[in-house]
Structure formats: C-alpha cells, structure tokens
C-alpha positions as a Python dict, from the first residue, in 0.01 Angstrom:
ca = {
    (1, 'M'): (0, 0, 0),
    (2, 'A'): (-267, 13, -254),
    (3, 'H'): (-627, 98, -148),
    (4, 'K'): (-864, -190, -155),
    (5, 'A'): (-1248, -158, -178),
    (6, 'G'): (-1529, -326, -254),
    (7, 'F'): (-1896, -484, -215),
    (8, 'V'): (-1952, -761, 25),
    (9, 'N'): (-2309, -888, -41),
    (10, 'I'): (-2488, -1091, 294),
    (11, 'I'): (-2747, -1335, 177),
    (12, 'G'): (-2946, -1640, 329),
    (13, 'N'): (-3273, -1803, 443),
    (14, 'P'): (-3475, -1595, 680),
    (15, 'N'): (-3357, -1499, 1038),
    (16, 'V'): (-3004, -1695, 988),
    (17, 'G'): (-2871, -1369, 1167),
    (18, 'K'): (-2764, -1151, 846),
    (19, 'S'): (-2905, -811, 983),
    (20, 'T'): (-2694, -924, 1326),
    (21, 'L'): (-2388, -1006, 1116),
    (22, 'M'): (-2398, -659, 927),
    (23, 'N'): (-2401, -491, 1238),
    (24, 'A'): (-2144, -665, 1415),
    (25, 'F'): (-1967, -565, 1106),
    (26, 'V'): (-2039, -221, 1144),
    (27, 'G'): (-2066, -132, 1459),
    (28, 'E'): (-2395, 47, 1456),
    (29, 'R'): (-2763, -81, 1442),
    (30, 'L'): (-2823, -40, 1088),
    (31, 'S'): (-3050, -332, 1016),
    (32, 'I'): (-3351, -385, 1274),
    (33, 'I'): (-3293, -753, 1422),
    (34, 'T'): (-3617, -941, 1538),
    (35, 'S'): (-3688, -1313, 1599),
    (36, 'K'): (-3964, -1271, 1345),
    (37, 'A'): (-3910, -1374, 973),
    (38, 'Q'): (-3902, -1066, 658),
    (39, 'T'): (-3748, -812, 929),
    (40, 'T'): (-3537, -679, 645),
    (41, 'R'): (-3718, -547, 352),
    (42, 'H'): (-3467, -328, 150),
    (43, 'R'): (-3128, -385, 72),
    (44, 'I'): (-2913, -181, 324),
    (45, 'L'): (-2601, -80, 269),
    (46, 'G'): (-2339, -38, 577),
    (47, 'I'): (-1992, 117, 511),
    (48, 'V'): (-1664, 54, 680),
    (49, 'N'): (-1348, 245, 674),
    (50, 'G'): (-988, 186, 704),
    (51, 'D'): (-703, 387, 587),
    (52, 'D'): (-643, 160, 302),
    (53, 'F'): (-983, -7, 233),
    (54, 'Q'): (-1339, 53, 256),
    (55, 'I'): (-1601, -247, 254),
    (56, 'L'): (-1959, -175, 162),
    (57, 'F'): (-2170, -459, 315),
    (58, 'S'): (-2499, -499, 214),
    (59, 'D'): (-2786, -678, 402),
    (60, 'T'): (-3077, -851, 183),
    (61, 'P'): (-3392, -979, 277),
    (62, 'G'): (-3417, -1327, 374),
    (63, 'I'): (-3463, -1544, 50),
    (64, 'I'): (-3841, -1663, 35),
    (65, 'K'): (-4096, -1756, -239),
    (66, 'P'): (-4289, -1438, -314),
    (67, 'A'): (-4657, -1463, -193),
    (68, 'Y'): (-4748, -1068, -296),
    (69, 'E'): (-4590, -783, -478),
    (70, 'L'): (-4382, -628, -187),
    (71, 'Q'): (-4210, -955, -127),
    (72, 'S'): (-4138, -983, -502),
    (73, 'S'): (-3985, -687, -458),
    (74, 'M'): (-3750, -784, -195),
    (75, 'M'): (-3657, -1098, -362),
    (76, 'D'): (-3528, -813, -639),
    (77, 'F'): (-3290, -679, -387),
    (78, 'V'): (-3149, -1002, -324),
    (79, 'K'): (-3138, -1049, -706),
    (80, 'S'): (-2938, -741, -736),
    (81, 'A'): (-2692, -827, -464),
    (82, 'F'): (-2551, -1094, -685),
    (83, 'E'): (-2486, -843, -957),
    (84, 'D'): (-2246, -603, -786),
    (85, 'A'): (-2076, -820, -535),
    (86, 'D'): (-1742, -854, -531),
    (87, 'I'): (-1717, -1105, -248),
    (88, 'L'): (-2062, -1318, -149),
    (89, 'V'): (-2111, -1387, 240),
    (90, 'Y'): (-2388, -1694, 220),
    (91, 'M'): (-2524, -1756, 589),
    (92, 'V'): (-2703, -2015, 719),
    (93, 'E'): (-2768, -2146, 1061),
    (94, 'I'): (-2688, -2514, 1232),
    (95, 'G'): (-2911, -2741, 1132),
    (96, 'E'): (-3035, -2538, 819),
    (97, 'K'): (-2992, -2780, 513),
    (98, 'E'): (-3095, -2528, 215),
    (99, 'L'): (-3164, -2243, 103),
    (100, 'K'): (-3545, -2195, 13),
    (101, 'D'): (-3493, -2113, -353),
    (102, 'E'): (-3283, -2339, -592),
    (103, 'A'): (-3208, -2071, -817),
    (104, 'F'): (-3005, -1852, -590),
    (105, 'F'): (-2855, -2156, -441),
    (106, 'N'): (-2716, -2241, -843),
    (107, 'K'): (-2588, -1883, -838),
    (108, 'I'): (-2395, -1940, -507),
    (109, 'I'): (-2245, -2275, -624),
    (110, 'H'): (-2163, -2094, -995),
    (111, 'A'): (-2039, -1776, -856),
    (112, 'K'): (-1718, -1652, -1017),
    (113, 'I'): (-1634, -1443, -711),
    (114, 'P'): (-1520, -1536, -358),
    (115, 'V'): (-1791, -1702, -183),
    (116, 'L'): (-1768, -1743, 211),
    (117, 'L'): (-2020, -1930, 387),
    (118, 'L'): (-2102, -1864, 784),
    (119, 'L'): (-2229, -2132, 1004),
    (120, 'N'): (-2386, -1954, 1217),
    (121, 'K'): (-2551, -1999, 1567),
    (122, 'I'): (-2325, -2227, 1646),
    (123, 'D'): (-2320, -2126, 2048),
    (124, 'K'): (-2621, -2355, 1999),
    (125, 'S'): (-2454, -2654, 1879),
    (126, 'N'): (-2199, -2906, 2012),
    (127, 'Q'): (-1880, -3036, 1826),
    (128, 'E'): (-2045, -3331, 1679),
    (129, 'Q'): (-2319, -3156, 1514),
    (130, 'L'): (-2099, -2850, 1402),
    (131, 'E'): (-1865, -3151, 1248),
    (132, 'E'): (-2135, -3269, 1039),
    (133, 'Q'): (-2254, -2929, 939),
    (134, 'V'): (-1917, -2845, 820),
    (135, 'N'): (-1881, -3145, 618),
    (136, 'L'): (-2271, -3110, 483),
    (137, 'W'): (-2165, -2751, 367),
    (138, 'K'): (-1838, -2836, 198),
    (139, 'E'): (-2037, -3086, 4),
    (140, 'K'): (-2294, -2866, -135),
    (141, 'V'): (-2115, -2582, -172),
    (142, 'P'): (-1741, -2671, -301),
    (143, 'N'): (-1614, -2318, -380),
    (144, 'A'): (-1701, -2170, -68),
    (145, 'E'): (-1472, -2124, 246),
    (146, 'I'): (-1668, -2238, 546),
    (147, 'Y'): (-1645, -2028, 853),
    (148, 'P'): (-1871, -2142, 1193),
    (149, 'I'): (-1922, -1806, 1387),
    (150, 'S'): (-2202, -1655, 1642),
    (151, 'A'): (-2284, -1320, 1502),
    (152, 'L'): (-2483, -1240, 1827),
    (153, 'E'): (-2168, -1362, 2048),
    (154, 'N'): (-1906, -1213, 1807),
    (155, 'F'): (-1756, -1526, 1783),
    (156, 'N'): (-1519, -1607, 1460),
    (157, 'V'): (-1636, -1251, 1338),
    (158, 'S'): (-1316, -1074, 1357),
    (159, 'T'): (-1147, -1396, 1174),
    (160, 'V'): (-1417, -1329, 851),
    (161, 'F'): (-1332, -945, 885),
    (162, 'D'): (-986, -1009, 858),
    (163, 'R'): (-1066, -1243, 536),
    (164, 'I'): (-1285, -998, 373),
    (165, 'I'): (-983, -782, 412),
    (166, 'E'): (-758, -989, 218),
    (167, 'L'): (-1012, -1067, -69),
    (168, 'L'): (-1098, -702, -135),
    (169, 'P'): (-998, -585, -482),
    (170, 'E'): (-744, -293, -543),
    (171, 'S'): (-984, -17, -587),
    (172, 'P'): (-1049, 371, -470),
    (173, 'A'): (-1314, 419, -212),
    (174, 'Y'): (-1668, 414, -347),
    (175, 'Y'): (-1781, 676, -72),
    (176, 'P'): (-1687, 954, 131),
    (177, 'K'): (-1438, 841, 419),
    (178, 'D'): (-1701, 931, 706),
    (179, 'A'): (-1984, 765, 547),
    (180, 'L'): (-2171, 506, 705),
    (181, 'T'): (-2456, 416, 521),
    (182, 'D'): (-2590, 531, 179),
    (183, 'K'): (-2964, 586, 318),
    (184, 'P'): (-3095, 902, 445),
    (185, 'E'): (-3211, 974, 813),
    (186, 'R'): (-3560, 939, 721),
    (187, 'F'): (-3476, 566, 633),
    (188, 'F'): (-3370, 494, 1020),
    (189, 'V'): (-3655, 664, 1183),
    (190, 'N'): (-3894, 431, 931),
    (191, 'E'): (-3689, 114, 1025),
    (192, 'T'): (-3685, 194, 1409),
    (193, 'I'): (-4038, 239, 1400),
    (194, 'R'): (-4121, -69, 1221),
    (195, 'E'): (-3874, -232, 1428),
    (196, 'K'): (-4093, -177, 1740),
    (197, 'I'): (-4383, -270, 1594),
    (198, 'L'): (-4263, -631, 1490),
    (199, 'L'): (-4156, -669, 1852),
    (200, 'H'): (-4495, -551, 1981),
    (201, 'Y'): (-4794, -684, 1737),
    (202, 'E'): (-4894, -1022, 1670),
    (203, 'K'): (-4993, -1226, 1334),
    (204, 'E'): (-4996, -985, 1008),
    (205, 'I'): (-5012, -676, 1179),
    (206, 'P'): (-4646, -604, 1136),
    (207, 'Y'): (-4651, -731, 772),
    (208, 'S'): (-4895, -496, 690),
    (209, 'V'): (-4740, -164, 793),
    (210, 'E'): (-4508, 68, 625),
    (211, 'I'): (-4393, 387, 806),
    (212, 'E'): (-4342, 763, 612),
    (213, 'T'): (-4135, 1006, 812),
    (214, 'E'): (-4313, 1307, 655),
    (215, 'E'): (-4109, 1592, 847),
    (216, 'F'): (-3750, 1539, 979),
    (217, 'K'): (-3617, 1887, 1144),
    (218, 'E'): (-3249, 1903, 1266),
    (219, 'D'): (-3184, 2199, 1510),
    (220, 'D'): (-2856, 2216, 1727),
    (221, 'D'): (-2992, 2028, 1973),
    (222, 'I'): (-3307, 1839, 1915),
    (223, 'I'): (-3464, 1685, 1571),
    (224, 'R'): (-3853, 1700, 1546),
    (225, 'I'): (-3990, 1422, 1356),
    (226, 'R'): (-4302, 1307, 1234),
    (227, 'A'): (-4375, 986, 1117),
    (228, 'V'): (-4707, 831, 994),
    (229, 'I'): (-4796, 425, 1034),
    (230, 'M'): (-4988, 311, 707),
    (231, 'V'): (-5170, 11, 774),
    (232, 'E'): (-5401, -166, 492),
    (233, 'R'): (-5735, -160, 716),
    (234, 'D'): (-5958, -8, 948),
    (235, 'T'): (-5930, -317, 1233),
    (236, 'Q'): (-5535, -272, 1194),
    (237, 'K'): (-5539, 110, 1290),
    (238, 'G'): (-5722, 62, 1599),
    (239, 'I'): (-5535, -197, 1700),
    (240, 'I'): (-5185, -1, 1631),
    (241, 'I'): (-5305, 278, 1858),
    (242, 'G'): (-5458, 46, 2159),
    (243, 'H'): (-5685, 120, 2455),
    (244, 'K'): (-5680, 515, 2496),
    (245, 'G'): (-5365, 532, 2285),
    (246, 'A'): (-5161, 280, 2496),
    (247, 'A'): (-4990, 75, 2216),
    (248, 'I'): (-4888, 359, 1986),
    (249, 'K'): (-4750, 509, 2321),
    (250, 'K'): (-4547, 269, 2417),
    (251, 'V'): (-4376, 233, 2042),
    (252, 'G'): (-4300, 604, 2029),
    (253, 'I'): (-4147, 622, 2365),
    (254, 'E'): (-3901, 291, 2252),
    (255, 'A'): (-3853, 462, 1903),
    (256, 'R'): (-3756, 800, 2031),
    (257, 'Q'): (-3513, 680, 2280),
    (258, 'D'): (-3339, 401, 2019),
    (259, 'L'): (-3343, 730, 1792),
    (260, 'E'): (-3204, 977, 2053),
    (261, 'K'): (-2912, 670, 2087),
    (262, 'F'): (-2837, 633, 1676),
    (263, 'F'): (-2840, 1027, 1644),
    (264, 'G'): (-2693, 1155, 1958),
    (265, 'K'): (-2949, 1419, 1991),
    (266, 'K'): (-3273, 1475, 2203),
    (267, 'I'): (-3587, 1400, 1961),
    (268, 'H'): (-3928, 1470, 1949),
    (269, 'I'): (-4162, 1231, 1772),
    (270, 'E'): (-4540, 1223, 1661),
    (271, 'M'): (-4682, 959, 1502),
    (272, 'F'): (-5049, 948, 1331),
    (273, 'V'): (-5200, 569, 1198),
    (274, 'K'): (-5381, 614, 827),
    (275, 'V'): (-5518, 361, 617),
    (276, 'N'): (-5353, 261, 281),
    (277, 'K'): (-5583, 1, 137),
    (278, 'D'): (-5352, -298, -24),
    (279, 'W'): (-5046, -155, -43),
    (280, 'R'): (-4864, -418, -26),
    (281, 'N'): (-4967, -501, -393),
    (282, 'S'): (-4938, -145, -520),
    (283, 'S'): (-4664, -76, -783),
    (284, 'Y'): (-4738, 314, -707),
    (285, 'Q'): (-4711, 296, -357),
    (286, 'L'): (-4376, 45, -336),
    (287, 'R'): (-4253, 277, -567),
    (288, 'R'): (-4346, 552, -368),
    (289, 'F'): (-4200, 351, -25),
    (290, 'G'): (-3864, 314, -218),
    (291, 'Y'): (-3933, -111, -295),
    (292, 'N'): (-4021, -118, -659),
    (293, 'N'): (-3796, 5, -929),
    (294, 'K'): (-4005, -141, -1202),
}
C-alpha cells in the first residue's frame, strides 16, 4: 500500500477547541488549553505516525483583529496555515455564526483542498439546535464536509481522524517516524509555565507575559531548568511573584508536575521574573521569542 502524508491545519475563532482537538488527535498535551482567549500564540505541529501514513497536525492561534505587533505576528501564523495545508480543518462551536475575519473566511470557502468543518461542543446543545447549525454552515461553507464533534468528550473524533487518513495525498514521511512535534524541549517548558500563568492570574497579566528557558540540562534521571518570566511593567513583576513569593511558587510547583509527566523524568525548575518593557510591540523582541519572521 502506498504511503500517505500531509499537513492538516486547524483554524477557527479563539476558544472553539482547536488545541483540545489537536491534543486528542496527537494523544499528547502539545498545545496549552485554558478557558481564556488567545491561549495559543504559535503554530504548533503535532505529528501522528502509522505504518503507511504520517499526519502533520497544525494548531494555530484563534483568528482575531490584531491590536498590537504580537497579535499581527500570531495572524501571520494563521496565514501560513492556508499556504501549506493539504487538508483544512475549520472549527466552529455550537452557536457561532461567523469567522472574525472576512478575508480568512473567503479563503476557506474558495479553498481548492478538502475542508472539514467541525461543529464542536455539541455536548452543550440539543438535537434541534444541532440540525439548525448544520444547515447554517452547509449554506455558508458549501465546499466543506461537516462533522458534529465534542473534542473534550472525544465524540466523533475518531471518525474525523479516519476521514483525514482517506483524504491524505500519497507522499513519503516529512519527519522521522518517531517524531512527535517540530518544537524543541524548551518550547514546551515555556508553554507549560505560560499555561499556569494563564490559569492563575487575572486581567492583562497573562497577555503581558513571555517565557524564556535559559537553561535546559538533561541528565539520566533529572532535567534541570532555569526559566525567566518576562513582564512589561514593574507592577506586573510584583503581581507575578506575589506575597512572599507565594504566587510564583504555586506556578513552579504545577509546572514541574506537568513537565515531569511530559518528559517522564524528575524536574528541578528555577524561575525568575524580569521586566522587558513593551516587548509585545518590539519587532526585535518578537523575533527573539520566535514570533516575527519579518
């Protein structure tokens, strides 16, 4: 049997469940998941291998109208997802009626590649609402195959997965067969710490934060990590640290527990907080953090 391989790129509005779906497909928590919008900042590749196929799933940031340089760079990742896709997965949730950007929507309805429209969170709807939504999206995106799913409950995910394999083009593998992602270890350290900050801090704080792993030393039985939490203002530094260091300690404990599961090793983690003024609008800083390729 011929070998199949291809890029399956997942796009949609913020918080529709793209990262949950990606992790369900890959079987690993590669993308961070929280209830806050704009959780995913990068385009993250998750690789699923079989004897005669390799699927390169790509999770992308939720589509928004950019308000600052970082968000513009995030939308560049979404644009690139249209350029190399063999199959496009367009995710919407029950009750949703439009994509936040008309230009992206036009690209979807005029796509020359297979489009799978996944109507997510059906566990929160009834049969009547579901039928209404399916008819609405059939009309809006006539070129798409529509699948009602619940990424969180893993409902209908395997049906979509099987259909993706059917639609994959014939191709040799793009990555070694034991590869799980294209991202380095430090990326997952950064994302794990950022997830804990998204969960435990309010308002603007999580969106003003970037993580940089300065040291990642792996021995046979332990990984030693030193990470810096960047914030934009001095006041944010105090909030991140918390009273007598309690807040940052909590982040450190939870990040360590998740990273020990992810890497399958004991983790020693040290974290520091630094002020990096207005990094979200600095082309130089964004390039340094892997966002801006301009």
